[in-house]
JSON list of C-alpha atoms in Angstrom, two decimals:
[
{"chain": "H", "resi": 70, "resn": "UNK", "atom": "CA", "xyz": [4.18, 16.09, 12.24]},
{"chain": "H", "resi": 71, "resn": "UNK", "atom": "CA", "xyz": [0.72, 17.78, 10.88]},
{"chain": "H", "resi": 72, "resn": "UNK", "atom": "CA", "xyz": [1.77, 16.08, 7.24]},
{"chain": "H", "resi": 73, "resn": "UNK", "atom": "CA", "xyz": [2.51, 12.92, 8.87]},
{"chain": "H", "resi": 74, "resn": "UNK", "atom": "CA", "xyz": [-0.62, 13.28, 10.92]},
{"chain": "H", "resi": 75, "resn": "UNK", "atom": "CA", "xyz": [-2.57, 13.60, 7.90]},
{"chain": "H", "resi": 76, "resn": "UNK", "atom": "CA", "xyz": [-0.87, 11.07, 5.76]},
{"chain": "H", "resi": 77, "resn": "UNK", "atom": "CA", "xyz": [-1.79, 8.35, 8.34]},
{"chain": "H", "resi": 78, "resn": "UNK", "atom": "CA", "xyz": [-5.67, 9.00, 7.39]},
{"chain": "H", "resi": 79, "resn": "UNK", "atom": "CA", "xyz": [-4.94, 8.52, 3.69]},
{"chain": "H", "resi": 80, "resn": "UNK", "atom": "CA", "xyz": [-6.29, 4.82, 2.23]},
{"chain": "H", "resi": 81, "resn": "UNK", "atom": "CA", "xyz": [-6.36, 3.03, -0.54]},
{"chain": "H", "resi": 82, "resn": "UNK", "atom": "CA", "xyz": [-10.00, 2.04, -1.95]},
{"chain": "H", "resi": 83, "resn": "UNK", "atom": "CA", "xyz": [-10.65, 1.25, -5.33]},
{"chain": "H", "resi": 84, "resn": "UNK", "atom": "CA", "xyz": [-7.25, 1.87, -6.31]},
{"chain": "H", "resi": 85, "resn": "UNK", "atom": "CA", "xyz": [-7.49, 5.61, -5.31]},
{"chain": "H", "resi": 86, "resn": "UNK", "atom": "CA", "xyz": [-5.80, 7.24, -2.57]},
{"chain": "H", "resi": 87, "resn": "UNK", "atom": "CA", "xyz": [-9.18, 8.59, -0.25]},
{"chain": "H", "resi": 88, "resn": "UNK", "atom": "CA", "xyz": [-9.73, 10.31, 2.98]},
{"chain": "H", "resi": 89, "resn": "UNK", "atom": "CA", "xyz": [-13.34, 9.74, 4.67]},
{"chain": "H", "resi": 90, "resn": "UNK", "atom": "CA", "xyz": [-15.41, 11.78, 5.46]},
{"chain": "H", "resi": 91, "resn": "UNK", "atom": "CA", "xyz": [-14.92, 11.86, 9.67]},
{"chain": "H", "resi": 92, "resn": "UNK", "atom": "CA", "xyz": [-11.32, 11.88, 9.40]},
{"chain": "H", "resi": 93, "resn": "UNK", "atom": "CA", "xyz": [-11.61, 15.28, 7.32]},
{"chain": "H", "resi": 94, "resn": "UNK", "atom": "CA", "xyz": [-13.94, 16.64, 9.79]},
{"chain": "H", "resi": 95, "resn": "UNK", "atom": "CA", "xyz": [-11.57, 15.62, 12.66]},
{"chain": "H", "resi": 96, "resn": "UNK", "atom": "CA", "xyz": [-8.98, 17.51, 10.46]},
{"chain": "H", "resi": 97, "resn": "UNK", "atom": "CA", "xyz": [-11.50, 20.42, 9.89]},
{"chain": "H", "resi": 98, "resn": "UNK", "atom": "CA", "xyz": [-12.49, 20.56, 13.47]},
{"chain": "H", "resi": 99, "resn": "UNK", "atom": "CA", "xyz": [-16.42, 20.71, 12.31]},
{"chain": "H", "resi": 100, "resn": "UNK", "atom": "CA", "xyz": [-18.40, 17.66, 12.84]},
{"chain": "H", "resi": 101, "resn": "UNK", "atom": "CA", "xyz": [-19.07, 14.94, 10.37]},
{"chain": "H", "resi": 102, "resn": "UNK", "atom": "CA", "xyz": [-22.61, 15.31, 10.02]},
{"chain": "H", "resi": 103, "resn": "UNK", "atom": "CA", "xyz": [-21.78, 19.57, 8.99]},
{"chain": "H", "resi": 104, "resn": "UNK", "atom": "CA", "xyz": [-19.41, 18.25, 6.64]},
{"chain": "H", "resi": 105, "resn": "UNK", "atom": "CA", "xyz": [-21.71, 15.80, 5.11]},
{"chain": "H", "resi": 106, "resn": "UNK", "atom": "CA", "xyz": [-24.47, 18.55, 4.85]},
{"chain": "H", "resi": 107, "resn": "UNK", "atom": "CA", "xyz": [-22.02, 20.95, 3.05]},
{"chain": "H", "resi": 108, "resn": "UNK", "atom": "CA", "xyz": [-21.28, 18.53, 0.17]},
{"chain": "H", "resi": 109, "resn": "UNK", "atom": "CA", "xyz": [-25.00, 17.50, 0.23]},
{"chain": "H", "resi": 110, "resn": "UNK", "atom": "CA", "xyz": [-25.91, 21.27, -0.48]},
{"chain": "H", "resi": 111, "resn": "UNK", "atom": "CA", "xyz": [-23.01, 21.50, -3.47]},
{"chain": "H", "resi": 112, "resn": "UNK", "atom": "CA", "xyz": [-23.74, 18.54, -5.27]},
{"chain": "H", "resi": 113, "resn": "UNK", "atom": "CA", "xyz": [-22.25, 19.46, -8.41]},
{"chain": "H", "resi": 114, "resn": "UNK", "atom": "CA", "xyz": [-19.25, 20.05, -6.99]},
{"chain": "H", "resi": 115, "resn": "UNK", "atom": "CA", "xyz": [-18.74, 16.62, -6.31]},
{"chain": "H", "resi": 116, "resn": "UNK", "atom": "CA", "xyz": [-19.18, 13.93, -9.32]},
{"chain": "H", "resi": 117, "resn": "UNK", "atom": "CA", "xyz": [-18.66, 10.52, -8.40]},
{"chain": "H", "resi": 118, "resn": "UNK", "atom": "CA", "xyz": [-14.42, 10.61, -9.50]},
{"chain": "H", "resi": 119, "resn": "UNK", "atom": "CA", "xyz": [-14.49, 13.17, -6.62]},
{"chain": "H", "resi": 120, "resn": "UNK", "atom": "CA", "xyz": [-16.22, 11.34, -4.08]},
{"chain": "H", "resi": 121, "resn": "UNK", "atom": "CA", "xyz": [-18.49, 8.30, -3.40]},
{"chain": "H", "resi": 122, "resn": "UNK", "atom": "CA", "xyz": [-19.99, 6.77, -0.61]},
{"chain": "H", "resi": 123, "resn": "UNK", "atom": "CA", "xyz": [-18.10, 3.38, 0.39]},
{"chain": "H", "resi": 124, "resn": "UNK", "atom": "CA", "xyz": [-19.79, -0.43, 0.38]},
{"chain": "H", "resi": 125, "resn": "UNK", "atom": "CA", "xyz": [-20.65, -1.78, 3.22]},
{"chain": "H", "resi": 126, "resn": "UNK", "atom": "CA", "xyz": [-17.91, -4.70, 2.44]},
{"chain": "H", "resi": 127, "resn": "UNK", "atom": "CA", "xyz": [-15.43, -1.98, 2.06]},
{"chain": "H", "resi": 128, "resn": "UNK", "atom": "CA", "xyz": [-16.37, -0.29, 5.12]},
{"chain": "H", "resi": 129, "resn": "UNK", "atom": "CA", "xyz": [-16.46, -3.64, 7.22]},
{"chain": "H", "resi": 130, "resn": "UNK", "atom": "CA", "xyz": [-12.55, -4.39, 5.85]},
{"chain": "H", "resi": 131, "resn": "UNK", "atom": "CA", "xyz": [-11.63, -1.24, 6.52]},
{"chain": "H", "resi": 132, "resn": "UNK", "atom": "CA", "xyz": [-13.26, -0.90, 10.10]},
{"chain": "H", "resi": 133, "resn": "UNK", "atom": "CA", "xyz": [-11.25, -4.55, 10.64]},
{"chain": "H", "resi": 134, "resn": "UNK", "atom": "CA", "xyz": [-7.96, -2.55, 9.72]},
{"chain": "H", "resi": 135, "resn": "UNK", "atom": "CA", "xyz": [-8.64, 0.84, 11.53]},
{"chain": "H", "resi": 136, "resn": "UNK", "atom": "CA", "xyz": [-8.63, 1.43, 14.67]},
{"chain": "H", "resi": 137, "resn": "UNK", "atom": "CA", "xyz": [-9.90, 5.05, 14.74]},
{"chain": "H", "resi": 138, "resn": "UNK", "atom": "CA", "xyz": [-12.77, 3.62, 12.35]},
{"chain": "H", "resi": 139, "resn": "UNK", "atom": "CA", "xyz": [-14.27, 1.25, 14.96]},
{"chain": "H", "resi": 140, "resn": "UNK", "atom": "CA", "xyz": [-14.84, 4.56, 17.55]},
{"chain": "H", "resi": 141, "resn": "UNK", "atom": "CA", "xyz": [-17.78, 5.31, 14.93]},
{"chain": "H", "resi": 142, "resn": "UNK", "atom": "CA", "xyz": [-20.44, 4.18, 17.43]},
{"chain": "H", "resi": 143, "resn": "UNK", "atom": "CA", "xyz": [-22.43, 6.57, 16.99]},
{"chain": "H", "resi": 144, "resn": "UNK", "atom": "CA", "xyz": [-22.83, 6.47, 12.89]},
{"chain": "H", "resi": 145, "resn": "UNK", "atom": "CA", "xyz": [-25.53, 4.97, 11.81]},
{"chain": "H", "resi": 146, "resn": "UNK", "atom": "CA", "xyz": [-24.43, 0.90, 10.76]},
{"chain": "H", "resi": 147, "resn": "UNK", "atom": "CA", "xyz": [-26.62, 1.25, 7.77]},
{"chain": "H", "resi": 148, "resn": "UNK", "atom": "CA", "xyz": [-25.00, 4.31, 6.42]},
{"chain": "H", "resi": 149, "resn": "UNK", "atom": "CA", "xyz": [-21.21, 3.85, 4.98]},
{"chain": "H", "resi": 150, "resn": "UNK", "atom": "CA", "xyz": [-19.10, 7.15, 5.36]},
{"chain": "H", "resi": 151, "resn": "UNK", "atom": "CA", "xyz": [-17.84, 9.01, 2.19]},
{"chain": "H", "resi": 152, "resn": "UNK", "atom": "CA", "xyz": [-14.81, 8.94, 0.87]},
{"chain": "H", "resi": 153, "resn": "UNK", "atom": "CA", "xyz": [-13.12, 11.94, -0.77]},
{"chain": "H", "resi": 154, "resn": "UNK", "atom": "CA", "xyz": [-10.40, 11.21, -3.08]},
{"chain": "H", "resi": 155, "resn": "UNK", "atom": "CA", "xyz": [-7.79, 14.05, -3.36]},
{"chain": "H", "resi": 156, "resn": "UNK", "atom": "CA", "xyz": [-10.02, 16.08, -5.97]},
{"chain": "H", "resi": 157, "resn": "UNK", "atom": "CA", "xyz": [-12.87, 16.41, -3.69]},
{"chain": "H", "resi": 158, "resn": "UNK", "atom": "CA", "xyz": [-10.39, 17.31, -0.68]},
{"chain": "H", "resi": 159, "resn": "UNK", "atom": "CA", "xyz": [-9.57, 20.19, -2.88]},
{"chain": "H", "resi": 160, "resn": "UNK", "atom": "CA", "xyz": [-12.93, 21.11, -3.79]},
{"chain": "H", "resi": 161, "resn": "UNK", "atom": "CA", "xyz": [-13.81, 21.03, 0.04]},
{"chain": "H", "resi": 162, "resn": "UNK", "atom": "CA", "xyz": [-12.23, 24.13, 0.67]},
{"chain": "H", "resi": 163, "resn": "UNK", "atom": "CA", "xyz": [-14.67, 26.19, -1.69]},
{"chain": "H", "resi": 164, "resn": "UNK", "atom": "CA", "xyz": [-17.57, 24.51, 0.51]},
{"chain": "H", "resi": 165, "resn": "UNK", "atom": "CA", "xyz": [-16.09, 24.88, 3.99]},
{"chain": "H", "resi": 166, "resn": "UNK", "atom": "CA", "xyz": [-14.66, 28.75, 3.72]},
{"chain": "H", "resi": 167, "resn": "UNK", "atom": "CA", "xyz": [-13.22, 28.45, 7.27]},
{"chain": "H", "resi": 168, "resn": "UNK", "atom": "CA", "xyz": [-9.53, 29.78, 7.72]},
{"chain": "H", "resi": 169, "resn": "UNK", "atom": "CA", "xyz": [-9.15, 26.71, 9.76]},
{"chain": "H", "resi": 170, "resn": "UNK", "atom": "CA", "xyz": [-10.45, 24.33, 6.24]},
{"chain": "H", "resi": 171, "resn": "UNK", "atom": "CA", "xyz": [-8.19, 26.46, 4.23]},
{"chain": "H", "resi": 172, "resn": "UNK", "atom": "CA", "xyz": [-5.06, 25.96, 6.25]},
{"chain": "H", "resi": 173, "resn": "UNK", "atom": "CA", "xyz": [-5.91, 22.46, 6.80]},
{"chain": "H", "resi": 174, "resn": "UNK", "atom": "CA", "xyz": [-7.15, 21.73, 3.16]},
{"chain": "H", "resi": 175, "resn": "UNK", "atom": "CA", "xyz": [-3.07, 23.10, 2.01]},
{"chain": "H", "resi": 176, "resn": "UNK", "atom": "CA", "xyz": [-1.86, 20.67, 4.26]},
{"chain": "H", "resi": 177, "resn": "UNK", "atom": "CA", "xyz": [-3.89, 17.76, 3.04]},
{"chain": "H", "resi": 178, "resn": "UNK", "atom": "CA", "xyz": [-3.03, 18.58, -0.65]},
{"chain": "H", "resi": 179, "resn": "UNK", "atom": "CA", "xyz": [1.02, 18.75, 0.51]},
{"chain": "H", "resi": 180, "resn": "UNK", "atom": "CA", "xyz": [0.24, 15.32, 2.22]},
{"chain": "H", "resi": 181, "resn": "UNK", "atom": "CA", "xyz": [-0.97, 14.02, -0.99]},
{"chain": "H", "resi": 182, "resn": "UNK", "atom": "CA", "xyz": [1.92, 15.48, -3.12]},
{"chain": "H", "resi": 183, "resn": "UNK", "atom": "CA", "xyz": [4.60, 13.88, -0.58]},
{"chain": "H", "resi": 184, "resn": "UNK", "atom": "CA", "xyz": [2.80, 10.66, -1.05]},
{"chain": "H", "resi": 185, "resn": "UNK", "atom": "CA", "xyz": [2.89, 10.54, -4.82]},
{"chain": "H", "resi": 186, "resn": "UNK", "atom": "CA", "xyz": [6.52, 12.22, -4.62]},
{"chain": "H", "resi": 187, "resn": "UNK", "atom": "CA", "xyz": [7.14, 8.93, -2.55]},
{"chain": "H", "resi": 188, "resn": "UNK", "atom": "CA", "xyz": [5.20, 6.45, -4.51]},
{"chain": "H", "resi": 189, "resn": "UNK", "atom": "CA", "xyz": [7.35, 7.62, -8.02]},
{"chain": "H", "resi": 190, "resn": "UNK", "atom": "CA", "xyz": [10.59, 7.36, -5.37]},
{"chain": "H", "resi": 191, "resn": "UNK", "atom": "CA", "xyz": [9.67, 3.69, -4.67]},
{"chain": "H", "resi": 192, "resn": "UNK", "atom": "CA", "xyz": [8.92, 2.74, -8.25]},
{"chain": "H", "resi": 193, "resn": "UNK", "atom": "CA", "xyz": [12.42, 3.94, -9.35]},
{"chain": "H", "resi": 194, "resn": "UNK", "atom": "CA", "xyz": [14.14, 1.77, -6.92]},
{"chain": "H", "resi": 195, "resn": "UNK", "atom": "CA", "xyz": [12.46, -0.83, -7.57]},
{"chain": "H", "resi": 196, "resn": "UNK", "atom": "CA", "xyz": [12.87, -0.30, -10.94]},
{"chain": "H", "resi": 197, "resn": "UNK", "atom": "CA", "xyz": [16.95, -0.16, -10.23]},
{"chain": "H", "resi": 198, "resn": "UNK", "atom": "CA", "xyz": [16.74, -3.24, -7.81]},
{"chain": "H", "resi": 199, "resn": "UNK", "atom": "CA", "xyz": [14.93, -5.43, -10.21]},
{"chain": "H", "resi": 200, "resn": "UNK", "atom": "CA", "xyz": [18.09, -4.14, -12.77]},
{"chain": "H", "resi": 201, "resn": "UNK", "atom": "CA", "xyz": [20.90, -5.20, -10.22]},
{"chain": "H", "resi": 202, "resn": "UNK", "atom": "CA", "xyz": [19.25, -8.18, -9.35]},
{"chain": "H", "resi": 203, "resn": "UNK", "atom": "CA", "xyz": [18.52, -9.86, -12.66]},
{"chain": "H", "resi": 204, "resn": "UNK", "atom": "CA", "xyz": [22.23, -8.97, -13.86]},
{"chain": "H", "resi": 205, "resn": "UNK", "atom": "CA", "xyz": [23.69, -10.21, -10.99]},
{"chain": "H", "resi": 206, "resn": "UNK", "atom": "CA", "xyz": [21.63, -13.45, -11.31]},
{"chain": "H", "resi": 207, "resn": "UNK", "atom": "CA", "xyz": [23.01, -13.80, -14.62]},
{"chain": "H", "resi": 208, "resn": "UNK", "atom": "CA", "xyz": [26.57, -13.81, -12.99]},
{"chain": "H", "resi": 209, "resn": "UNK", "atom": "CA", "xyz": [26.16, -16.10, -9.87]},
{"chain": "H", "resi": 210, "resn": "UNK", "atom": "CA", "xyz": [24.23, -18.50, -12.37]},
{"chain": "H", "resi": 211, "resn": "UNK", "atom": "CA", "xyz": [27.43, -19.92, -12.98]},
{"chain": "H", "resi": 212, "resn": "UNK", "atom": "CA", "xyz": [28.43, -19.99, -9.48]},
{"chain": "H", "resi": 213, "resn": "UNK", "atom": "CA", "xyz": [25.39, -21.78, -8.42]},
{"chain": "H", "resi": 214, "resn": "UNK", "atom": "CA", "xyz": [26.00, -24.47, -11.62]},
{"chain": "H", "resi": 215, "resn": "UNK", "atom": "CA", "xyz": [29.63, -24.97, -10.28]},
{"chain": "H", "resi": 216, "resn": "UNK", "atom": "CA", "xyz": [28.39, -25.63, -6.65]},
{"chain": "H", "resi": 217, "resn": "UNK", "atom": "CA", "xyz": [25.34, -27.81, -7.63]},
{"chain": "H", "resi": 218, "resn": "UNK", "atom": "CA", "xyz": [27.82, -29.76, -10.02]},
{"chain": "H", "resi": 219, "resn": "UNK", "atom": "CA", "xyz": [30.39, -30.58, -7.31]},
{"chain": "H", "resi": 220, "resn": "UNK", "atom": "CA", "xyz": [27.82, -31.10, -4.92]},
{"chain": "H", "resi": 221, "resn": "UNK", "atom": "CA", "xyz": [26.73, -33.73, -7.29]},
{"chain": "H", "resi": 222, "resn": "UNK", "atom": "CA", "xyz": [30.52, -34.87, -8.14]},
{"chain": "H", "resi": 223, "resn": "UNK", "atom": "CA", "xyz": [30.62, -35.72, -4.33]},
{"chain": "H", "resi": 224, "resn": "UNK", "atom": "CA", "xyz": [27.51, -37.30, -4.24]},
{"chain": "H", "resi": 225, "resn": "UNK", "atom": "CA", "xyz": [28.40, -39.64, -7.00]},
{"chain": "H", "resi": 226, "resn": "UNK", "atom": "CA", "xyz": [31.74, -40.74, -5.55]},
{"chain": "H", "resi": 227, "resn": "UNK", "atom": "CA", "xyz": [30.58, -41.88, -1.99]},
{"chain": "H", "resi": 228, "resn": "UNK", "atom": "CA", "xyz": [27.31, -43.42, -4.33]},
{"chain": "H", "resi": 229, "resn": "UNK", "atom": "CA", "xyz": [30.43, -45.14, -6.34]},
{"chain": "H", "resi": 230, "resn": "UNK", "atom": "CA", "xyz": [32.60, -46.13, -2.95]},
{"chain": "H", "resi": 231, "resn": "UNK", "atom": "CA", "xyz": [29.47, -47.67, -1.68]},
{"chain": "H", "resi": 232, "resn": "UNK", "atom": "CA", "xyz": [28.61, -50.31, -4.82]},
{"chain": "H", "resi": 233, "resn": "UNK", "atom": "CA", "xyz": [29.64, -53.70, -3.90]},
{"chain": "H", "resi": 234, "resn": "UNK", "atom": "CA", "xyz": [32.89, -54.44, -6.57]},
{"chain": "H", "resi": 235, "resn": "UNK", "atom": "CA", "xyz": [32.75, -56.81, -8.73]},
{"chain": "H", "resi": 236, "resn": "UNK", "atom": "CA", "xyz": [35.90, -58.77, -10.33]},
{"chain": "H", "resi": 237, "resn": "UNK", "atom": "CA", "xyz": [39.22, -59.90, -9.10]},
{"chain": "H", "resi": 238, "resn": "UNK", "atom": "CA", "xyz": [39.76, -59.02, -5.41]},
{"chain": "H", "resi": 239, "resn": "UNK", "atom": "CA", "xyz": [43.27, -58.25, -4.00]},
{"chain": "H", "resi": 240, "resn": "UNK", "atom": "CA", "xyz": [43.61, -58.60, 0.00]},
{"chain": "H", "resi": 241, "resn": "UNK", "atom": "CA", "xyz": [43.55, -55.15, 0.19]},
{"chain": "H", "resi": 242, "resn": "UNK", "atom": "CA", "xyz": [39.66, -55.04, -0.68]}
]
């Protein structure tokens, strides 16, 4: 449930897989403005492929999308939260030397390990899908040609039964 937990506070910004910055101090049971302050004192810890600070048109989709986002009242509008990709999760730890940070930073790391173990998953099946489907297409190609072309047979003969005849006429006509 904890990974779960977790996983459900992982987004997608900038093509990276991020956390922000109040989610991990939920996580970390400290409060956002003493995990801000932490990285703010180890700057060199965290370069900019570790962690950056989010637009405010980022911030604005994603408080649109997230529900726990939009119980930031009390942030500051004018200030956008961080984001931590999974590097600067893992460098969290060495600022936050908690037992609590270190227990939770493990879990965090196995969330984002079951999350790439489930993204390569995906791609192989849909990989194998894309396989099955185009060589199957290949085969009902020819179904679909001999269904269209007696559709069409039918559709010419009532056409032909309708035309007015021309010619000799027996009674019969």
């Amino acid at each position: 449930m904890q990974i779960e937990r977790i996983q459900n506070k992982i987004y997608e910004i900038r093509g990276q897989k991020i956390m922000l910055d109040f989610d991990l101090a939920e996580l970390y049971e400290v409060g956002t403005k003493v995990l801000n302050q932490a990285v703010k004192r180890n700057p060199e810890r965290f370069p900019p492929r570790f962690m950056f600070r989010l637009s405010i048109a980022e911030w604005e989709i994603m408080r649109s999308q997230i529900v726990t986002a939009s119980d930031q009242a009390k942030r500051n509008i004018r200030i956008t939260p961080f984001a931590f990709t999974e590097h600067g999760v893992t460098m969290l730890a060495s600022v936050l030397r908690s037992e609590k940070a270190i227990m939770m930073n493990i879990a965090i790391v196995e969330a984002f390990i079951a999350l790439k173990e489930f993204a390569i998953t995906y791609k192989g099946l849909a990989e194998k899908l894309n396989e099955l489907e185009s060589r199957y297409d290949k085969r009902f190609n020819d179904v679909y040609d001999a269904i269209n072309f007696l559709l069409q047979k039918d559709n010419q003969e009532t056409i032909q039964k309708q035309r007015t005849r021309i010619g000799y006429k027996t009674d019969a006509e």
